[in-house]
Amino acid sequence: QEHLAESGGGSVQPGGSLSLSCLASGYFDRPRLMGWFRQAPGTEREGVAKIYTKTGRTYYIDSVKGRFTISLDNTKNTVYLQMDSLKPEDTAMYYCASGFGLSETWVDFDSWGQGTQVTVSS
């Protein structure tokens, strides 16, 4: 049974940093993609960052470019999201995700973890 377990959320002041981790377990084949989504109250879930597990190629949405860094340790089956210069608008539930799709869009993901809360507030 595929399982994604996030950790590392919390509360931080604007301008601060947080690091999220996600352990993937139970996969028969390595997912083609790993990524992070987020969902704030009253909004739709949005993709934030993704990494291709074979090539290491990364992609970020514009609002987090230069502030967030996604990375992958295949030996530990763990994906990370380093978040720096956090803003109040980054406040959301963050979800780890995996996928095998080939469309090069966010619909390539089909499994999500339970989520971890990130709150940015003064």
XYZ file of C-alpha atoms in Angstrom:
122
model
C 0.000 0.000 0.000
C 1.462 3.315 -1.097
C 1.863 5.784 1.717
C 3.178 9.336 2.006
C 3.920 10.792 5.435
C 4.698 14.488 5.833
C 6.441 16.139 8.754
C 7.970 19.488 9.642
C 5.108 21.956 9.515
C 4.565 24.616 12.142
C 4.252 28.334 12.798
C 6.791 30.969 11.840
C 6.981 34.736 11.531
C 7.122 36.393 8.116
C 10.592 36.126 6.677
C 11.276 32.909 8.535
C 12.022 29.407 7.270
C 10.544 25.943 7.583
C 11.575 22.601 6.179
C 9.089 19.885 5.262
C 9.883 16.211 4.763
C 7.884 13.406 3.184
C 8.678 9.721 3.487
C 7.312 7.515 0.709
C 6.719 3.855 1.449
C 4.987 0.846 -0.065
C 5.697 1.678 -3.701
C 6.379 -1.200 -6.078
C 7.898 1.172 -8.638
C 9.537 4.539 -7.969
C 7.111 7.324 -8.891
C 8.082 9.394 -11.901
C 7.272 12.555 -9.975
C 7.269 13.745 -6.377
C 5.908 17.105 -5.338
C 4.227 19.410 -2.895
C 0.755 20.890 -3.049
C -0.931 23.341 -0.690
C -4.443 24.369 0.156
C -5.503 27.427 2.113
C -9.010 27.683 3.629
C -11.585 28.537 0.982
C -9.238 27.883 -1.913
C -8.495 25.013 -4.259
C -5.444 22.856 -3.778
C -2.545 24.066 -5.918
C 0.712 22.513 -6.985
C 3.717 24.313 -5.541
C 6.832 22.414 -6.567
C 7.703 19.124 -8.236
C 10.771 17.050 -8.946
C 11.347 14.294 -11.484
C 12.790 11.367 -9.578
C 14.995 10.061 -12.392
C 16.513 13.313 -13.670
C 16.194 15.614 -10.649
C 14.590 18.303 -12.802
C 12.499 20.682 -10.738
C 9.597 23.028 -11.342
C 8.128 25.776 -9.157
C 5.132 28.015 -9.432
C 6.029 31.673 -9.834
C 4.940 32.733 -6.359
C 7.564 30.525 -4.648
C 10.460 30.705 -7.102
C 13.649 31.779 -5.382
C 12.167 31.094 -1.936
C 11.300 27.370 -1.949
C 13.605 24.487 -2.821
C 12.451 20.940 -3.479
C 14.932 18.091 -3.199
C 14.919 14.317 -3.187
C 16.934 11.611 -1.490
C 16.169 8.409 -3.387
C 18.190 6.321 -0.921
C 15.822 7.397 1.849
C 12.655 7.587 -0.286
C 12.235 11.091 1.055
C 11.348 14.381 -0.613
C 11.979 17.722 1.053
C 10.671 21.250 0.715
C 12.861 24.005 2.122
C 10.818 27.181 2.498
C 12.629 30.469 3.084
C 11.463 34.074 3.214
C 8.005 32.860 4.119
C 5.044 35.186 3.644
C 1.597 35.188 5.267
C 0.136 34.123 1.922
C 2.141 30.887 2.183
C -0.115 29.841 5.063
C -1.820 26.577 4.066
C -1.994 22.852 4.574
C 0.907 21.371 2.634
C 0.559 17.953 1.019
C 3.225 15.656 -0.314
C 2.285 13.955 -3.590
C 3.519 11.345 -6.013
C 2.627 10.452 -9.568
C 3.412 8.520 -12.704
C 1.677 10.710 -15.284
C 3.238 11.947 -18.504
C 1.183 15.060 -19.259
C 3.708 17.471 -17.709
C 0.885 19.040 -15.724
C -0.250 18.832 -12.108
C -2.730 16.121 -13.029
C 0.225 13.730 -13.254
C -0.055 13.306 -9.479
C -2.446 10.723 -8.055
C -1.432 10.080 -4.445
C -1.281 12.521 -1.536
C -0.311 12.421 2.107
C -2.443 13.631 5.004
C -0.856 17.069 5.048
C 1.037 19.266 7.469
C 0.006 22.773 8.485
C 2.222 25.767 7.763
C 1.245 29.076 9.361
C 3.075 32.327 8.676
C 1.986 35.103 10.997
C 3.409 37.881 13.126
